């Protein structure tokens, strides 16, 4: 029997609800047919903020009601409060269900969560713990957090449990608040599909989420103040994403992507990533020769070192050590562009020292020529 034939509970609402509708269709589309939908009734929440804080003009077709959807798809449907642990226990035991997926739910109590041996997975529209709570959009902007979706197994605390993954939403410089909200929503659907693939491949890895406390709901004034910083947030996040994309492209040797990013953001040529690695360092370390050539032609500094004073040449030699038929062309490119092979790192060592330690006599002879000039 295919693993995807295993029964899976979908926590949903019994009224027309976009995420419920889309998640059920997406789960069916990726091959899950044995879905058991637990649809909770509508509850009127106290102190619900219904103010409109930014324009909304995107057209979204209204979802079909959950009972009608389940009937048309031939899915098992139970109208049940998500806190009714006894009724849900009977359903779980009857179908031998191990996994639950949240498509629409209020707070699910611990007595229900513990019924699922594999857990209940949630898709939070923000990075946890930075954006925990209901106002995740506003805390994303306030805390300068990346936009996206946290996939996690829930526990008795809100927006906590076991972290699975974070699916980041790309941001453009033309992003509006409305398109941001829509794109984060669509990212939930992307994250759902990735989770399903990973889960049925038995490749899900988790770690405990460190969330001492969740964020409190913002007041209307706090939301307005937060939204006033949207453009600054957008610019910083976009630049951060482009930096990360540039470094990945340098690692992969994706010259076309490198050209595209630096054409739009030439100031990123000498940017340092989280490890203190510049695009040139990343390309040198990963032996991405054509990218190295391109970066040097643009004017990348061949002597701009990493956090510990490690030069691009020092990084470039790493994967050449004791390699048969080693290609030294990146070292040649660096030398021809003015790299100083006698530079010392923060430990007072030069490249000759490290190559000599490796015992690679051929590389040592090559580097010694660079040092002598």
Short mmCIF file of C-alpha atoms in Angstrom, two decimals:
data_model
loop_
_atom_site.label_atom_id
_atom_site.label_comp_id
_atom_site.label_asym_id
_atom_site.label_seq_id
_atom_site.Cartn_x
_atom_site.Cartn_y
_atom_site.Cartn_z
CA UNK A 1 0.00 0.00 0.00
CA UNK A 2 1.28 3.46 -0.88
CA UNK A 3 2.20 5.58 2.12
CA UNK A 4 -0.04 8.32 0.74
CA UNK A 5 -3.01 6.03 1.27
CA UNK A 6 -2.58 6.45 5.02
CA UNK A 7 -5.52 8.33 6.58
CA UNK A 8 -4.77 11.94 7.51
CA UNK A 9 -6.95 14.31 9.51
CA UNK A 10 -7.50 17.82 8.20
CA UNK A 11 -8.56 20.33 10.85
CA UNK A 12 -10.90 22.70 9.05
CA UNK A 13 -13.93 24.97 9.39
CA UNK A 14 -17.45 23.92 8.43
CA UNK A 15 -18.14 27.23 6.64
CA UNK A 16 -16.63 28.67 3.43
CA UNK A 17 -12.97 29.26 4.29
CA UNK A 18 -10.22 29.89 1.75
CA UNK A 19 -7.36 28.05 3.47
CA UNK A 20 -9.58 25.05 4.25
CA UNK A 21 -10.67 24.91 0.62
CA UNK A 22 -7.18 25.32 -0.85
CA UNK A 23 -5.45 22.94 1.55
CA UNK A 24 -7.94 20.14 0.90
CA UNK A 25 -7.56 20.56 -2.87
CA UNK A 26 -3.75 20.73 -2.60
CA UNK A 27 -3.60 17.60 -0.47
CA UNK A 28 -5.77 15.78 -2.99
CA UNK A 29 -3.63 17.08 -5.85
CA UNK A 30 -0.41 15.66 -4.36
CA UNK A 31 -1.95 12.25 -3.98
CA UNK A 32 -3.62 12.12 -0.56
CA UNK A 33 -7.04 10.57 -1.04
CA UNK A 34 -7.76 9.18 2.42
CA UNK A 35 -8.53 12.48 4.11
CA UNK A 36 -10.74 12.75 7.20
CA UNK A 37 -11.97 16.32 7.58
CA UNK A 38 -12.83 17.57 11.08
CA UNK A 39 -14.82 20.74 10.46
CA UNK A 40 -15.42 23.04 13.41
CA UNK A 41 -18.38 25.44 13.60
CA UNK A 42 -18.04 29.20 13.40
CA UNK A 43 -17.30 31.01 16.65
CA UNK A 44 -17.72 34.72 17.15
CA UNK A 45 -14.49 35.93 18.73
CA UNK A 46 -14.51 38.83 21.16
CA UNK A 47 -12.56 42.00 20.40
CA UNK A 48 -11.94 41.03 16.77
CA UNK A 49 -10.26 43.91 14.92
CA UNK A 50 -12.13 44.37 11.65
CA UNK A 51 -10.48 47.64 10.62
CA UNK A 52 -8.93 47.88 7.17
CA UNK A 53 -5.34 49.10 7.44
CA UNK A 54 -4.35 49.06 3.76
CA UNK A 55 -6.12 48.85 0.37
CA UNK A 56 -7.26 45.45 -0.88
CA UNK A 57 -8.23 45.04 -4.50
CA UNK A 58 -7.09 41.55 -5.51
CA UNK A 59 -9.93 39.39 -6.76
CA UNK A 60 -10.21 36.00 -5.05
CA UNK A 61 -13.14 33.70 -5.89
CA UNK A 62 -15.19 32.72 -2.85
CA UNK A 63 -14.43 29.21 -1.59
CA UNK A 64 -17.03 26.46 -1.67
CA UNK A 65 -18.41 25.52 1.75
CA UNK A 66 -16.54 22.66 3.40
CA UNK A 67 -19.50 20.21 3.56
CA UNK A 68 -20.23 20.71 -0.14
CA UNK A 69 -16.54 20.39 -1.02
CA UNK A 70 -16.14 17.15 0.91
CA UNK A 71 -19.28 15.71 -0.62
CA UNK A 72 -18.16 16.51 -4.16
CA UNK A 73 -14.73 14.96 -3.50
CA UNK A 74 -16.06 11.95 -1.61
CA UNK A 75 -14.17 12.80 1.58
CA UNK A 76 -15.10 11.75 5.09
CA UNK A 77 -16.46 14.74 7.00
CA UNK A 78 -17.17 15.14 10.71
CA UNK A 79 -18.69 18.29 12.14
CA UNK A 80 -16.93 18.54 15.47
CA UNK A 81 -15.53 21.15 17.82
CA UNK A 82 -11.74 20.92 17.75
CA UNK A 83 -11.70 20.82 21.53
CA UNK A 84 -13.94 17.75 21.74
CA UNK A 85 -11.19 15.24 22.56
CA UNK A 86 -13.56 12.33 23.20
CA UNK A 87 -15.29 12.56 19.85
CA UNK A 88 -12.01 13.11 18.02
CA UNK A 89 -10.45 10.16 19.89
CA UNK A 90 -13.12 7.85 18.51
CA UNK A 91 -12.51 9.10 14.97
CA UNK A 92 -8.73 8.75 15.29
CA UNK A 93 -9.00 5.23 16.72
CA UNK A 94 -11.58 4.14 14.13
CA UNK A 95 -9.40 5.09 11.17
CA UNK A 96 -6.03 4.52 12.91
CA UNK A 97 -4.94 8.09 12.16
CA UNK A 98 -1.43 9.24 13.06
CA UNK A 99 -1.10 12.69 11.47
CA UNK A 100 -3.16 15.87 11.56
CA UNK A 101 -2.82 18.93 9.33
CA UNK A 102 -4.24 22.34 10.25
CA UNK A 103 -6.12 24.03 7.42
CA UNK A 104 -8.33 26.05 9.73
CA UNK A 105 -8.57 25.93 13.51
CA UNK A 106 -8.61 27.92 16.70
CA UNK A 107 -6.39 26.77 19.56
CA UNK A 108 -6.26 22.96 19.63
CA UNK A 109 -5.94 21.68 23.23
CA UNK A 110 -3.22 19.32 24.39
CA UNK A 111 -5.77 16.54 25.01
CA UNK A 112 -6.44 16.49 21.24
CA UNK A 113 -2.84 16.94 20.14
CA UNK A 114 -1.73 13.88 22.11
CA UNK A 115 -4.17 11.68 20.15
CA UNK A 116 -1.94 11.94 17.05
CA UNK A 117 1.17 9.79 17.34
CA UNK A 118 2.89 11.62 14.47
CA UNK A 119 1.65 15.03 15.62
CA UNK A 120 -0.41 17.87 14.17
CA UNK A 121 1.37 20.13 11.72
CA UNK A 122 0.59 23.83 11.41
CA UNK A 123 1.62 26.46 8.84
CA UNK A 124 2.12 29.80 10.60
CA UNK A 125 2.23 32.86 8.31
CA UNK A 126 5.44 34.27 9.77
CA UNK A 127 8.74 33.31 11.34
CA UNK A 128 8.43 31.78 14.80
CA UNK A 129 9.20 32.93 17.45
CA UNK A 130 9.56 36.49 16.08
CA UNK A 131 5.98 36.64 14.75
CA UNK A 132 4.04 34.34 17.09
CA UNK A 133 0.42 35.23 17.76
CA UNK A 134 -2.39 36.57 15.60
CA UNK A 135 -0.73 39.76 14.33
CA UNK A 136 2.09 37.97 12.51
CA UNK A 137 2.15 40.42 9.58
CA UNK A 138 2.73 43.37 11.86
CA UNK A 139 5.36 41.61 13.95
CA UNK A 140 7.14 40.56 10.76
CA UNK A 141 7.58 44.24 9.89
CA UNK A 142 8.21 45.46 13.42
CA UNK A 143 10.89 42.84 14.14
CA UNK A 144 12.52 43.12 10.70
CA UNK A 145 11.83 39.41 10.28
CA UNK A 146 11.86 37.67 6.89
CA UNK A 147 8.41 37.04 5.42
CA UNK A 148 7.29 33.48 5.02
CA UNK A 149 5.79 30.45 6.69
CA UNK A 150 6.94 28.39 9.66
CA UNK A 151 6.02 24.72 9.41
CA UNK A 152 5.86 23.10 12.85
CA UNK A 153 4.28 20.38 14.92
CA UNK A 154 2.10 22.11 17.51
CA UNK A 155 2.06 21.53 21.25
CA UNK A 156 -0.04 22.91 24.10
CA UNK A 157 1.48 26.40 23.67
CA UNK A 158 0.40 28.70 20.85
CA UNK A 159 2.89 28.92 17.97
CA UNK A 160 5.39 26.62 19.62
CA UNK A 161 6.22 22.91 19.51
CA UNK A 162 8.72 21.33 17.11
CA UNK A 163 10.14 23.35 14.23
CA UNK A 164 10.21 21.61 10.83
CA UNK A 165 11.10 24.29 8.31
CA UNK A 166 10.75 27.92 7.25
CA UNK A 167 9.59 28.68 3.72
CA UNK A 168 10.65 32.23 2.90
CA UNK A 169 8.55 34.49 0.67
CA UNK A 170 10.55 36.49 -1.91
CA UNK A 171 10.13 40.27 -1.72
CA UNK A 172 10.46 42.74 -4.57
CA UNK A 173 11.08 46.47 -4.29
CA UNK A 174 7.60 47.00 -5.76
CA UNK A 175 5.84 44.88 -3.13
CA UNK A 176 2.67 46.30 -1.60
CA UNK A 177 1.12 45.26 1.67
CA UNK A 178 -1.68 43.58 -0.24
CA UNK A 179 0.61 41.52 -2.47
CA UNK A 180 2.78 40.69 0.55
CA UNK A 181 -0.20 39.20 2.39
CA UNK A 182 -1.27 37.26 -0.69
CA UNK A 183 2.22 35.95 -1.38
CA UNK A 184 2.68 34.79 2.20
CA UNK A 185 -0.66 33.00 1.94
CA UNK A 186 0.43 31.26 -1.26
CA UNK A 187 3.70 30.35 0.44
CA UNK A 188 1.64 28.35 2.93
CA UNK A 189 0.44 26.21 0.03
CA UNK A 190 4.01 25.77 -1.23
CA UNK A 191 5.11 24.79 2.28
CA UNK A 192 2.22 22.31 2.57
CA UNK A 193 3.30 20.48 -0.58
CA UNK A 194 6.94 20.39 0.50
CA UNK A 195 5.94 19.01 3.89
CA UNK A 196 3.82 16.26 2.36
CA UNK A 197 6.70 15.17 0.12
CA UNK A 198 9.11 15.19 3.04
CA UNK A 199 6.71 13.45 5.43
CA UNK A 200 5.90 10.54 3.16
CA UNK A 201 9.58 10.21 2.28
CA UNK A 202 10.13 9.88 6.04
CA UNK A 203 12.60 12.75 5.83
CA UNK A 204 11.10 15.22 8.33
CA UNK A 205 13.59 16.48 10.90
CA UNK A 206 12.55 18.65 13.82
CA UNK A 207 13.92 20.75 16.65
CA UNK A 208 12.27 22.30 19.68
CA UNK A 209 11.05 25.88 19.19
CA UNK A 210 12.38 28.26 21.83
CA UNK A 211 9.43 30.59 22.43
CA UNK A 212 9.30 31.82 26.04
CA UNK A 213 6.19 33.91 25.34
CA UNK A 214 3.98 34.78 22.39
CA UNK A 215 3.41 38.28 21.09
CA UNK A 216 0.41 40.17 22.41
CA UNK A 217 -2.18 41.50 19.94
CA UNK A 218 -1.34 44.97 18.73
CA UNK A 219 -3.63 47.94 19.26
CA UNK A 220 -4.89 49.78 16.15
CA UNK A 221 -2.42 52.60 16.82
CA UNK A 222 0.45 50.14 17.16
CA UNK A 223 -0.49 48.56 13.83
CA UNK A 224 -0.53 51.91 12.07
CA UNK A 225 2.86 52.86 13.50
CA UNK A 226 4.25 49.50 12.45
CA UNK A 227 2.92 49.82 8.90
CA UNK A 228 4.59 53.23 8.57
CA UNK A 229 7.89 51.34 8.55
CA UNK A 230 6.85 49.00 5.74
CA UNK A 231 9.01 50.59 3.03
CA UNK A 232 12.16 50.47 5.17
CA UNK A 233 11.42 46.85 6.05
CA UNK A 234 10.81 46.01 2.39
CA UNK A 235 14.11 47.56 1.28
CA UNK A 236 16.15 45.80 3.98
CA UNK A 237 14.56 42.39 3.47
CA UNK A 238 14.85 42.62 -0.31
CA UNK A 239 18.55 43.46 -0.05
CA UNK A 240 19.07 40.66 2.45
CA UNK A 241 17.36 38.16 0.15
CA UNK A 242 19.34 39.34 -2.86
CA UNK A 243 22.57 39.00 -0.91
CA UNK A 244 21.74 35.43 0.05
CA UNK A 245 20.69 34.62 -3.52
CA UNK A 246 23.94 36.09 -4.86
CA UNK A 247 26.07 34.00 -2.52
CA UNK A 248 24.15 30.85 -3.43
CA UNK A 249 24.62 31.62 -7.14
CA UNK A 250 28.36 32.11 -6.58
CA UNK A 251 28.51 28.78 -4.75
CA UNK A 252 26.64 26.98 -7.52
CA UNK A 253 28.58 28.66 -10.31
CA UNK A 254 25.37 30.16 -11.70
CA UNK A 255 26.94 32.96 -13.73
CA UNK A 256 23.65 34.09 -15.29
CA UNK A 257 22.07 34.60 -11.86
CA UNK A 258 25.17 36.41 -10.57
CA UNK A 259 25.05 38.77 -13.55
CA UNK A 260 21.34 39.38 -13.04
CA UNK A 261 21.66 40.25 -9.35
CA UNK A 262 24.75 42.45 -9.67
CA UNK A 263 23.24 44.28 -12.62
CA UNK A 264 20.35 45.33 -10.37
CA UNK A 265 22.44 45.70 -7.20
CA UNK A 266 26.07 46.55 -8.09
CA UNK A 267 26.80 47.54 -4.46
CA UNK A 268 26.57 43.86 -3.50
CA UNK A 269 29.86 43.10 -5.28
CA UNK A 270 31.80 43.36 -2.03
CA UNK A 271 29.04 42.50 0.43
CA UNK A 272 29.87 40.10 3.26
CA UNK A 273 27.39 37.38 4.19
CA UNK A 274 26.69 35.87 7.59
CA UNK A 275 30.06 34.08 7.69
CA UNK A 276 31.90 37.17 6.53
CA UNK A 277 32.31 35.65 3.06
CA UNK A 278 32.13 37.92 0.02
CA UNK A 279 30.80 36.74 -3.36
CA UNK A 280 34.41 36.38 -4.54
CA UNK A 281 35.36 34.27 -1.52
CA UNK A 282 32.35 31.99 -2.03
CA UNK A 283 33.15 31.56 -5.73
CA UNK A 284 36.84 30.92 -5.01
CA UNK A 285 36.17 28.35 -2.30
CA UNK A 286 33.70 26.47 -4.51
CA UNK A 287 35.94 26.64 -7.60
CA UNK A 288 33.35 28.55 -9.62
CA UNK A 289 35.93 29.75 -12.13
CA UNK A 290 33.75 31.72 -14.54
CA UNK A 291 32.04 33.49 -11.67
CA UNK A 292 35.44 34.38 -10.21
CA UNK A 293 36.51 35.76 -13.57
CA UNK A 294 33.32 37.83 -13.87
CA UNK A 295 33.57 39.23 -10.33
CA UNK A 296 37.18 40.26 -10.83
CA UNK A 297 36.33 41.91 -14.15
CA UNK A 298 33.64 43.92 -12.34
CA UNK A 299 36.26 45.12 -9.89
CA UNK A 300 35.93 42.75 -6.93
CA UNK A 301 38.83 43.25 -4.52
CA UNK A 302 41.06 40.13 -4.71
CA UNK A 303 42.45 40.96 -1.26
CA UNK A 304 39.16 41.52 0.60
CA UNK A 305 39.45 38.95 3.37
CA UNK A 306 36.88 37.08 5.42
CA UNK A 307 36.13 37.50 9.12
CA UNK A 308 39.39 35.85 10.24
CA UNK A 309 41.56 37.56 7.68
CA UNK A 310 41.38 34.63 5.30
CA UNK A 311 42.04 35.88 1.78
CA UNK A 312 40.25 34.74 -1.39
CA UNK A 313 43.45 32.95 -2.43
CA UNK A 314 43.52 31.03 0.86
CA UNK A 315 39.96 29.91 0.27
CA UNK A 316 40.68 29.08 -3.37
CA UNK A 317 43.52 26.70 -2.49
CA UNK A 318 41.40 24.58 -0.11
CA UNK A 319 39.82 22.27 -2.69
CA UNK A 320 43.01 22.09 -4.74
CA UNK A 321 45.14 20.47 -2.08
CA UNK A 322 46.45 17.03 -3.04
CA UNK A 323 44.15 16.82 -6.06
CA UNK A 324 45.33 15.05 -9.18
CA UNK A 325 45.31 17.27 -12.26
CA UNK A 326 44.32 20.25 -10.09
CA UNK A 327 43.17 23.33 -12.01
CA UNK A 328 45.04 26.37 -10.71
CA UNK A 329 43.33 28.85 -13.04
CA UNK A 330 41.45 30.59 -10.21
CA UNK A 331 44.76 31.26 -8.44
CA UNK A 332 46.07 32.66 -11.74
CA UNK A 333 43.03 34.91 -12.06
CA UNK A 334 43.52 36.22 -8.54
CA UNK A 335 47.22 36.86 -9.08
CA UNK A 336 46.66 38.61 -12.39
CA UNK A 337 44.05 40.83 -10.67
CA UNK A 338 46.47 41.96 -7.97
CA UNK A 339 46.02 39.41 -5.20
CA UNK A 340 48.77 39.63 -2.58
CA UNK A 341 49.79 36.06 -1.77
CA UNK A 342 51.99 37.22 1.08
CA UNK A 343 49.02 38.56 3.09
CA UNK A 344 48.70 37.25 6.65
CA UNK A 345 45.44 36.17 8.26
CA UNK A 346 44.40 37.02 11.84
CA UNK A 347 46.60 34.15 13.09
CA UNK A 348 49.66 35.64 11.44
CA UNK A 349 49.86 32.91 8.79
CA UNK A 350 50.11 33.26 5.02
CA UNK A 351 48.93 30.93 2.28
CA UNK A 352 52.37 29.33 2.00
CA UNK A 353 52.13 28.18 5.61
CA UNK A 354 48.86 26.34 5.04
CA UNK A 355 49.91 24.78 1.75
CA UNK A 356 53.18 23.59 3.29
CA UNK A 357 51.26 21.95 6.14
CA UNK A 358 49.18 20.03 3.60
CA UNK A 359 52.23 18.38 2.08
CA UNK A 360 51.13 19.22 -1.46
CA UNK A 361 54.52 19.94 -3.07
CA UNK A 362 53.10 20.83 -6.49
CA UNK A 363 50.71 23.43 -5.07
CA UNK A 364 53.44 24.74 -2.79
CA UNK A 365 55.72 25.32 -5.77
CA UNK A 366 52.91 27.13 -7.61
CA UNK A 367 52.03 29.39 -4.67
CA UNK A 368 55.68 30.14 -3.96
CA UNK A 369 55.97 31.63 -7.44
CA UNK A 370 53.03 33.94 -6.69
CA UNK A 371 54.66 35.04 -3.43
CA UNK A 372 57.99 35.79 -5.12
CA UNK A 373 56.11 37.67 -7.85
#
